[in-house]
Amino acid sequence: MATILLVEKTGAQRTSFADALQKRYAVMTVSSGKQALTLVHEKGCHIVVLDAISMRTPGDRIARQLKDGIGTIPLIHLHPEHKATSPADVLLYQPFTSRKLVNTIERLLTAKRGSDEVISVGPFTINMERRLLIANGQETSLTPKLALLIEMFFAHPGETLDRKFLMEQVWHTDYLGDTRTLDVHIRWIRRLIEANPGDPQFLKTVRGVGYRLDLPGYVTAPVALESVEATLQNA
C-alpha cells in the first residue's frame, strides 16, 4: 500500500481529503510544511499532497520549501487560485472531486513504479525509491537514514568521506560533538554487506577522518532509470 503524506488544516466547515484517500492508501496527516519535511525524513512516503485550499493561502512558498526538501518524491498542490508560481509536479485547481485527486495519485504512482532509481556498485544494488538493499544474495529493507548513508558511499566509491560531510548530507547538521549515531549506522551497514563485520573488506575506517567504500576488482557503474517527470511527459 502506497503512503500519502497530506498537508492540510482541518476544520468543522470542510471535509478532509484524508477520508477518501484512506480507502486506498496509508495516509499520514500534518498541518504544516515543517512537520511534513520532518515526517518525510523520518518515515518516508510515496507522494506528498499539499492542500493549500484548506489553509486559505496560495501555498506557493510552502510548495517551494517542500520541493527543496523531499527530493524526487512527487508533490501535488491543491491550489485555490488559477494563477500559481508553484514548483509542484501537479497542480489541481478548484473545483475538483476526490476522485480526480485519487486518479492523479494513481498516475504518479504508476510512473514511479517504472522509474525507481536503482544504483548498482560492485556486488551491491540499492533501490532508493523502495529503500531496498541487495547484498550477499539478501534483500533488506532500509530506514530512510540508512538508505541515504549507503547512497553516499555508493555515489563515491573509493573516496574517503569525512564525518562532517556525512553528518551534513544525512542528518543535516555540522555538529561533530557526538557522532555515535553515525558510528551505529556504519556498524549496521557492515552487518549487511560484510562477510565478517569485525574485519570489513568493503567499508573501511580511515582513522581520524571518516570512512571509505573499497571495491577492489569490481567495476563501479551507477545506474539511474528514467525520472518521474520524463515518464509523465511521455504518458
PDB file of C-alpha atoms in Angstrom:
ATOM      1  CA  MET A   1       0.000   0.000   0.000  1.00  0.00           C
ATOM      2  CA  ALA A   2       1.370   3.388  -1.006  1.00  0.00           C
ATOM      3  CA  THR A   3       1.854   6.027   1.686  1.00  0.00           C
ATOM      4  CA  ILE A   4       0.470   9.512   1.093  1.00  0.00           C
ATOM      5  CA  LEU A   5       1.529  12.485   3.201  1.00  0.00           C
ATOM      6  CA  LEU A   6      -1.319  15.018   3.348  1.00  0.00           C
ATOM      7  CA  VAL A   7      -0.539  18.578   4.453  1.00  0.00           C
ATOM      8  CA  GLU A   8      -3.775  20.305   5.438  1.00  0.00           C
ATOM      9  CA  LYS A   9      -5.569  22.408   8.022  1.00  0.00           C
ATOM     10  CA  THR A  10      -8.729  20.714   9.225  1.00  0.00           C
ATOM     11  CA  GLY A  11     -11.861  22.471  10.453  1.00  0.00           C
ATOM     12  CA  ALA A  12     -15.525  21.927  11.107  1.00  0.00           C
ATOM     13  CA  GLN A  13     -16.592  23.682   7.910  1.00  0.00           C
ATOM     14  CA  ARG A  14     -14.831  21.447   5.387  1.00  0.00           C
ATOM     15  CA  THR A  15     -14.309  17.755   4.700  1.00  0.00           C
ATOM     16  CA  SER A  16     -10.770  16.420   4.722  1.00  0.00           C
ATOM     17  CA  PHE A  17      -9.498  14.576   1.656  1.00  0.00           C
ATOM     18  CA  ALA A  18      -7.998  12.078   4.119  1.00  0.00           C
ATOM     19  CA  ASP A  19     -11.326  10.239   4.289  1.00  0.00           C
ATOM     20  CA  ALA A  20     -11.274   9.416   0.568  1.00  0.00           C
ATOM     21  CA  LEU A  21      -7.531   8.679   0.465  1.00  0.00           C
ATOM     22  CA  GLN A  22      -7.626   6.283   3.426  1.00  0.00           C
ATOM     23  CA  LYS A  23      -9.825   3.924   1.406  1.00  0.00           C
ATOM     24  CA  ARG A  24      -6.875   3.200  -0.914  1.00  0.00           C
ATOM     25  CA  TYR A  25      -3.677   4.330   0.804  1.00  0.00           C
ATOM     26  CA  ALA A  26      -1.866   4.633   4.097  1.00  0.00           C
ATOM     27  CA  VAL A  27      -2.307   8.320   4.949  1.00  0.00           C
ATOM     28  CA  MET A  28      -0.180  10.487   7.242  1.00  0.00           C
ATOM     29  CA  THR A  29      -1.591  13.948   8.014  1.00  0.00           C
ATOM     30  CA  VAL A  30       0.270  17.043   9.217  1.00  0.00           C
ATOM     31  CA  SER A  31      -0.681  20.699   9.408  1.00  0.00           C
ATOM     32  CA  SER A  32       2.493  22.464   8.233  1.00  0.00           C
ATOM     33  CA  GLY A  33       5.290  22.189   5.715  1.00  0.00           C
ATOM     34  CA  LYS A  34       7.865  21.943   8.504  1.00  0.00           C
ATOM     35  CA  GLN A  35       6.080  18.954  10.027  1.00  0.00           C
ATOM     36  CA  ALA A  36       5.835  17.381   6.574  1.00  0.00           C
ATOM     37  CA  LEU A  37       9.595  17.609   5.971  1.00  0.00           C
ATOM     38  CA  THR A  38      10.320  16.081   9.381  1.00  0.00           C
ATOM     39  CA  LEU A  39       7.986  13.168   8.690  1.00  0.00           C
ATOM     40  CA  VAL A  40       9.407  12.587   5.186  1.00  0.00           C
ATOM     41  CA  HIS A  41      12.940  12.351   6.588  1.00  0.00           C
ATOM     42  CA  GLU A  42      11.876  10.076   9.463  1.00  0.00           C
ATOM     43  CA  LYS A  43       9.423   7.728   7.754  1.00  0.00           C
ATOM     44  CA  GLY A  44       9.374   8.472   4.028  1.00  0.00           C
ATOM     45  CA  CYS A  45       6.336   8.443   1.755  1.00  0.00           C
ATOM     46  CA  HIS A  46       5.410   7.922  -1.902  1.00  0.00           C
ATOM     47  CA  ILE A  47       3.581  11.197  -2.627  1.00  0.00           C
ATOM     48  CA  VAL A  48       3.038  14.499  -0.797  1.00  0.00           C
ATOM     49  CA  VAL A  49      -0.298  16.307  -1.186  1.00  0.00           C
ATOM     50  CA  LEU A  50      -0.319  19.976  -0.164  1.00  0.00           C
ATOM     51  CA  ASP A  51      -3.903  21.116   0.442  1.00  0.00           C
ATOM     52  CA  ALA A  52      -3.358  24.879   0.338  1.00  0.00           C
ATOM     53  CA  ILE A  53      -7.102  25.358  -0.125  1.00  0.00           C
ATOM     54  CA  SER A  54      -7.653  24.236   3.459  1.00  0.00           C
ATOM     55  CA  MET A  55      -5.009  26.720   4.616  1.00  0.00           C
ATOM     56  CA  ARG A  56      -6.715  29.651   2.880  1.00  0.00           C
ATOM     57  CA  THR A  57      -3.453  30.588   1.217  1.00  0.00           C
ATOM     58  CA  PRO A  58      -1.967  30.005  -2.266  1.00  0.00           C
ATOM     59  CA  GLY A  59       0.739  27.882  -0.623  1.00  0.00           C
ATOM     60  CA  ASP A  60       3.391  28.591  -3.279  1.00  0.00           C
ATOM     61  CA  ARG A  61       6.058  29.354  -0.652  1.00  0.00           C
ATOM     62  CA  ILE A  62       5.237  26.164   1.254  1.00  0.00           C
ATOM     63  CA  ALA A  63       5.372  24.192  -2.002  1.00  0.00           C
ATOM     64  CA  ARG A  64       8.859  25.527  -2.737  1.00  0.00           C
ATOM     65  CA  GLN A  65      10.054  24.572   0.748  1.00  0.00           C
ATOM     66  CA  LEU A  66       8.601  21.096   0.332  1.00  0.00           C
ATOM     67  CA  LYS A  67      10.064  20.583  -3.135  1.00  0.00           C
ATOM     68  CA  ASP A  68      13.510  21.603  -1.901  1.00  0.00           C
ATOM     69  CA  GLY A  69      13.304  19.074   0.930  1.00  0.00           C
ATOM     70  CA  ILE A  70      11.554  15.995  -0.488  1.00  0.00           C
ATOM     71  CA  GLY A  71      13.834  15.321  -3.453  1.00  0.00           C
ATOM     72  CA  THR A  72      12.232  13.140  -6.124  1.00  0.00           C
ATOM     73  CA  ILE A  73       9.021  12.475  -4.192  1.00  0.00           C
ATOM     74  CA  PRO A  74       6.138  13.859  -6.314  1.00  0.00           C
ATOM     75  CA  LEU A  75       4.240  16.860  -4.927  1.00  0.00           C
ATOM     76  CA  ILE A  76       0.563  17.531  -5.685  1.00  0.00           C
ATOM     77  CA  HIS A  77      -0.541  21.078  -4.900  1.00  0.00           C
ATOM     78  CA  LEU A  78      -4.256  21.707  -4.341  1.00  0.00           C
ATOM     79  CA  HIS A  79      -4.388  25.386  -5.278  1.00  0.00           C
ATOM     80  CA  PRO A  80      -7.165  27.899  -4.514  1.00  0.00           C
ATOM     81  CA  GLU A  81      -6.253  30.140  -7.461  1.00  0.00           C
ATOM     82  CA  HIS A  82      -5.733  29.676 -11.190  1.00  0.00           C
ATOM     83  CA  LYS A  83      -2.578  31.772 -11.134  1.00  0.00           C
ATOM     84  CA  ALA A  84       0.296  29.959  -9.467  1.00  0.00           C
ATOM     85  CA  THR A  85       4.094  30.024  -9.179  1.00  0.00           C
ATOM     86  CA  SER A  86       4.240  26.627  -7.518  1.00  0.00           C
ATOM     87  CA  PRO A  87       7.034  24.138  -8.373  1.00  0.00           C
ATOM     88  CA  ALA A  88       4.713  21.184  -7.676  1.00  0.00           C
ATOM     89  CA  ASP A  89       4.657  18.250 -10.093  1.00  0.00           C
ATOM     90  CA  VAL A  90       0.868  18.542 -10.422  1.00  0.00           C
ATOM     91  CA  LEU A  91      -1.473  21.473  -9.712  1.00  0.00           C
ATOM     92  CA  LEU A  92      -5.197  20.899  -9.117  1.00  0.00           C
ATOM     93  CA  TYR A  93      -7.434  23.948  -9.126  1.00  0.00           C
ATOM     94  CA  GLN A  94     -10.912  24.315  -7.670  1.00  0.00           C
ATOM     95  CA  PRO A  95     -13.360  22.840  -8.279  1.00  0.00           C
ATOM     96  CA  PHE A  96     -12.343  19.166  -8.392  1.00  0.00           C
ATOM     97  CA  THR A  97     -13.510  15.946  -6.776  1.00  0.00           C
ATOM     98  CA  SER A  98     -11.744  13.490  -4.518  1.00  0.00           C
ATOM     99  CA  ARG A  99     -11.943  11.040  -7.447  1.00  0.00           C
ATOM    100  CA  LYS A 100      -9.811  13.385  -9.579  1.00  0.00           C
ATOM    101  CA  LEU A 101      -7.249  13.600  -6.771  1.00  0.00           C
ATOM    102  CA  VAL A 102      -7.125   9.790  -6.480  1.00  0.00           C
ATOM    103  CA  ASN A 103      -6.737   9.456 -10.276  1.00  0.00           C
ATOM    104  CA  THR A 104      -3.839  11.934 -10.181  1.00  0.00           C
ATOM    105  CA  ILE A 105      -2.148   9.985  -7.387  1.00  0.00           C
ATOM    106  CA  GLU A 106      -2.572   6.720  -9.299  1.00  0.00           C
ATOM    107  CA  ARG A 107      -0.991   8.271 -12.397  1.00  0.00           C
ATOM    108  CA  LEU A 108       2.029   9.408 -10.395  1.00  0.00           C
ATOM    109  CA  LEU A 109       2.374   6.054  -8.634  1.00  0.00           C
ATOM    110  CA  THR A 110       2.267   4.222 -11.974  1.00  0.00           C
ATOM    111  CA  ALA A 111       5.031   6.493 -13.251  1.00  0.00           C
ATOM    112  CA  LYS A 112       7.129   5.893 -10.120  1.00  0.00           C
ATOM    113  CA  ARG A 113       6.833   2.117 -10.433  1.00  0.00           C
ATOM    114  CA  GLY A 114       8.513   2.367 -13.821  1.00  0.00           C
ATOM    115  CA  SER A 115      11.102   4.916 -12.745  1.00  0.00           C
ATOM    116  CA  ASP A 116      12.643   3.719  -9.500  1.00  0.00           C
ATOM    117  CA  GLU A 117      16.202   4.916  -9.054  1.00  0.00           C
ATOM    118  CA  VAL A 118      18.463   1.874  -8.895  1.00  0.00           C
ATOM    119  CA  ILE A 119      22.180   2.193  -8.133  1.00  0.00           C
ATOM    120  CA  SER A 120      24.497  -0.762  -8.663  1.00  0.00           C
ATOM    121  CA  VAL A 121      28.030  -0.523  -7.299  1.00  0.00           C
ATOM    122  CA  GLY A 122      30.356  -3.510  -7.264  1.00  0.00           C
ATOM    123  CA  PRO A 123      28.459  -6.517  -5.834  1.00  0.00           C
ATOM    124  CA  PHE A 124      25.752  -4.322  -4.266  1.00  0.00           C
ATOM    125  CA  THR A 125      22.477  -2.823  -5.507  1.00  0.00           C
ATOM    126  CA  ILE A 126      20.164  -0.330  -3.818  1.00  0.00           C
ATOM    127  CA  ASN A 127      16.687   0.748  -4.896  1.00  0.00           C
ATOM    128  CA  MET A 128      16.409   4.247  -3.436  1.00  0.00           C
ATOM    129  CA  GLU A 129      12.684   4.683  -4.031  1.00  0.00           C
ATOM    130  CA  ARG A 130      11.800   1.469  -2.196  1.00  0.00           C
ATOM    131  CA  ARG A 131      14.806   1.633   0.153  1.00  0.00           C
ATOM    132  CA  LEU A 132      15.869  -1.939  -0.617  1.00  0.00           C
ATOM    133  CA  LEU A 133      19.453  -3.174  -0.478  1.00  0.00           C
ATOM    134  CA  ILE A 134      20.612  -6.341  -2.215  1.00  0.00           C
ATOM    135  CA  ALA A 135      23.877  -7.654  -0.763  1.00  0.00           C
ATOM    136  CA  ASN A 136      25.259 -11.187  -0.438  1.00  0.00           C
ATOM    137  CA  GLY A 137      22.138 -12.568  -2.067  1.00  0.00           C
ATOM    138  CA  GLN A 138      19.892 -10.998   0.570  1.00  0.00           C
ATOM    139  CA  GLU A 139      17.291  -8.248   0.127  1.00  0.00           C
ATOM    140  CA  THR A 140      16.942  -5.907   3.113  1.00  0.00           C
ATOM    141  CA  SER A 141      14.536  -3.033   3.786  1.00  0.00           C
ATOM    142  CA  LEU A 142      16.314   0.103   4.997  1.00  0.00           C
ATOM    143  CA  THR A 143      15.353   3.041   7.168  1.00  0.00           C
ATOM    144  CA  PRO A 144      15.434   6.436   5.380  1.00  0.00           C
ATOM    145  CA  LYS A 145      18.684   7.481   7.087  1.00  0.00           C
ATOM    146  CA  LEU A 146      20.391   4.160   6.420  1.00  0.00           C
ATOM    147  CA  ALA A 147      19.403   4.346   2.737  1.00  0.00           C
ATOM    148  CA  LEU A 148      20.788   7.891   2.443  1.00  0.00           C
ATOM    149  CA  LEU A 149      24.056   6.915   4.106  1.00  0.00           C
ATOM    150  CA  ILE A 150      24.540   3.919   1.818  1.00  0.00           C
ATOM    151  CA  GLU A 151      23.734   6.108  -1.183  1.00  0.00           C
ATOM    152  CA  MET A 152      26.538   8.489  -0.132  1.00  0.00           C
ATOM    153  CA  PHE A 153      29.088   5.668  -0.190  1.00  0.00           C
ATOM    154  CA  PHE A 154      27.732   4.197  -3.443  1.00  0.00           C
ATOM    155  CA  ALA A 155      27.997   7.619  -5.100  1.00  0.00           C
ATOM    156  CA  HIS A 156      31.661   7.972  -4.011  1.00  0.00           C
ATOM    157  CA  PRO A 157      33.307   4.521  -4.220  1.00  0.00           C
ATOM    158  CA  GLY A 158      36.997   4.596  -3.360  1.00  0.00           C
ATOM    159  CA  GLU A 159      36.749   8.090  -1.832  1.00  0.00           C
ATOM    160  CA  THR A 160      37.262   8.876   1.842  1.00  0.00           C
ATOM    161  CA  LEU A 161      34.155  10.621   3.167  1.00  0.00           C
ATOM    162  CA  ASP A 162      34.822  12.585   6.323  1.00  0.00           C
ATOM    163  CA  ARG A 163      32.465  12.599   9.258  1.00  0.00           C
ATOM    164  CA  LYS A 164      31.405  16.221   8.773  1.00  0.00           C
ATOM    165  CA  PHE A 165      30.342  15.545   5.170  1.00  0.00           C
ATOM    166  CA  LEU A 166      28.293  12.505   6.172  1.00  0.00           C
ATOM    167  CA  MET A 167      26.624  14.303   9.075  1.00  0.00           C
ATOM    168  CA  GLU A 168      25.704  17.225   6.815  1.00  0.00           C
ATOM    169  CA  GLN A 169      24.380  15.074   3.963  1.00  0.00           C
ATOM    170  CA  VAL A 170      22.401  12.542   6.006  1.00  0.00           C
ATOM    171  CA  TRP A 171      21.497  14.260   9.282  1.00  0.00           C
ATOM    172  CA  HIS A 172      21.577  17.883   8.023  1.00  0.00           C
ATOM    173  CA  THR A 173      23.897  19.062  10.791  1.00  0.00           C
ATOM    174  CA  ASP A 174      27.559  20.017  11.016  1.00  0.00           C
ATOM    175  CA  TYR A 175      27.721  19.360  14.769  1.00  0.00           C
ATOM    176  CA  LEU A 176      30.501  16.870  15.468  1.00  0.00           C
ATOM    177  CA  GLY A 177      30.299  16.810  19.251  1.00  0.00           C
ATOM    178  CA  ASP A 178      28.545  13.437  19.168  1.00  0.00           C
ATOM    179  CA  THR A 179      28.857  11.142  16.137  1.00  0.00           C
ATOM    180  CA  ARG A 180      27.698   7.976  17.873  1.00  0.00           C
ATOM    181  CA  THR A 181      24.629   7.860  15.611  1.00  0.00           C
ATOM    182  CA  LEU A 182      26.910   7.767  12.557  1.00  0.00           C
ATOM    183  CA  ASP A 183      29.069   5.031  14.103  1.00  0.00           C
ATOM    184  CA  VAL A 184      25.991   2.919  14.880  1.00  0.00           C
ATOM    185  CA  HIS A 185      24.752   3.250  11.282  1.00  0.00           C
ATOM    186  CA  ILE A 186      28.183   2.247   9.980  1.00  0.00           C
ATOM    187  CA  ARG A 187      28.002  -0.926  12.089  1.00  0.00           C
ATOM    188  CA  TRP A 188      24.555  -1.675  10.686  1.00  0.00           C
ATOM    189  CA  ILE A 189      25.820  -1.278   7.112  1.00  0.00           C
ATOM    190  CA  ARG A 190      28.743  -3.601   7.778  1.00  0.00           C
ATOM    191  CA  ARG A 191      26.375  -6.272   9.086  1.00  0.00           C
ATOM    192  CA  LEU A 192      24.532  -6.064   5.772  1.00  0.00           C
ATOM    193  CA  ILE A 193      27.430  -6.008   3.292  1.00  0.00           C
ATOM    194  CA  GLU A 194      30.389  -7.668   5.031  1.00  0.00           C
ATOM    195  CA  ALA A 195      31.015 -11.407   5.394  1.00  0.00           C
ATOM    196  CA  ASN A 196      32.861 -10.571   8.625  1.00  0.00           C
ATOM    197  CA  PRO A 197      31.698  -7.189  10.015  1.00  0.00           C
ATOM    198  CA  GLY A 198      34.514  -7.247  12.570  1.00  0.00           C
ATOM    199  CA  ASP A 199      37.098  -7.358   9.754  1.00  0.00           C
ATOM    200  CA  PRO A 200      35.473  -5.266   6.980  1.00  0.00           C
ATOM    201  CA  GLN A 201      36.710  -5.737   3.427  1.00  0.00           C
ATOM    202  CA  PHE A 202      34.486  -3.095   1.816  1.00  0.00           C
ATOM    203  CA  LEU A 203      33.538  -0.320   4.247  1.00  0.00           C
ATOM    204  CA  LYS A 204      36.852   0.745   5.781  1.00  0.00           C
ATOM    205  CA  THR A 205      37.557   3.143   8.645  1.00  0.00           C
ATOM    206  CA  VAL A 206      40.027   5.919   7.841  1.00  0.00           C
ATOM    207  CA  ARG A 207      41.251   6.719  11.323  1.00  0.00           C
ATOM    208  CA  GLY A 208      40.790  10.321  12.363  1.00  0.00           C
ATOM    209  CA  VAL A 209      38.952  11.213   9.144  1.00  0.00           C
ATOM    210  CA  GLY A 210      35.930   9.092   8.270  1.00  0.00           C
ATOM    211  CA  TYR A 211      35.078   6.084   6.113  1.00  0.00           C
ATOM    212  CA  ARG A 212      35.756   4.732   2.610  1.00  0.00           C
ATOM    213  CA  LEU A 213      33.959   2.154   0.457  1.00  0.00           C
ATOM    214  CA  ASP A 214      36.617  -0.014  -1.198  1.00  0.00           C
ATOM    215  CA  LEU A 215      35.592  -2.241  -4.115  1.00  0.00           C
ATOM    216  CA  PRO A 216      38.785  -3.958  -5.286  1.00  0.00           C
ATOM    217  CA  GLY A 217      38.336  -5.847  -8.535  1.00  0.00           C
ATOM    218  CA  TYR A 218      34.815  -4.551  -9.187  1.00  0.00           C
ATOM    219  CA  VAL A 219      33.560  -2.215 -11.900  1.00  0.00           C
ATOM    220  CA  THR A 220      31.599   0.669 -10.352  1.00  0.00           C
ATOM    221  CA  ALA A 221      28.830   1.904 -12.631  1.00  0.00           C
ATOM    222  CA  PRO A 222      25.853   3.648 -11.003  1.00  0.00           C
ATOM    223  CA  VAL A 223      22.646   3.195 -12.999  1.00  0.00           C
ATOM    224  CA  ALA A 224      19.653   5.549 -12.712  1.00  0.00           C
ATOM    225  CA  LEU A 225      16.417   4.744 -14.522  1.00  0.00           C
ATOM    226  CA  GLU A 226      14.168   7.375 -16.117  1.00  0.00           C
ATOM    227  CA  SER A 227      12.700  10.099 -13.902  1.00  0.00           C
ATOM    228  CA  VAL A 228       9.075  10.590 -12.922  1.00  0.00           C
ATOM    229  CA  GLU A 229       8.935  13.793 -14.946  1.00  0.00           C
ATOM    230  CA  ALA A 230      10.112  12.085 -18.115  1.00  0.00           C
ATOM    231  CA  THR A 231       7.577   9.311 -17.671  1.00  0.00           C
ATOM    232  CA  LEU A 232       4.738  11.791 -17.231  1.00  0.00           C
ATOM    233  CA  GLN A 233       5.789  13.744 -20.323  1.00  0.00           C
ATOM    234  CA  ASN A 234       5.629  10.568 -22.396  1.00  0.00           C
ATOM    235  CA  ALA A 235       2.278   9.465 -20.934  1.00  0.00           C
TER     236      ALA A 235
END
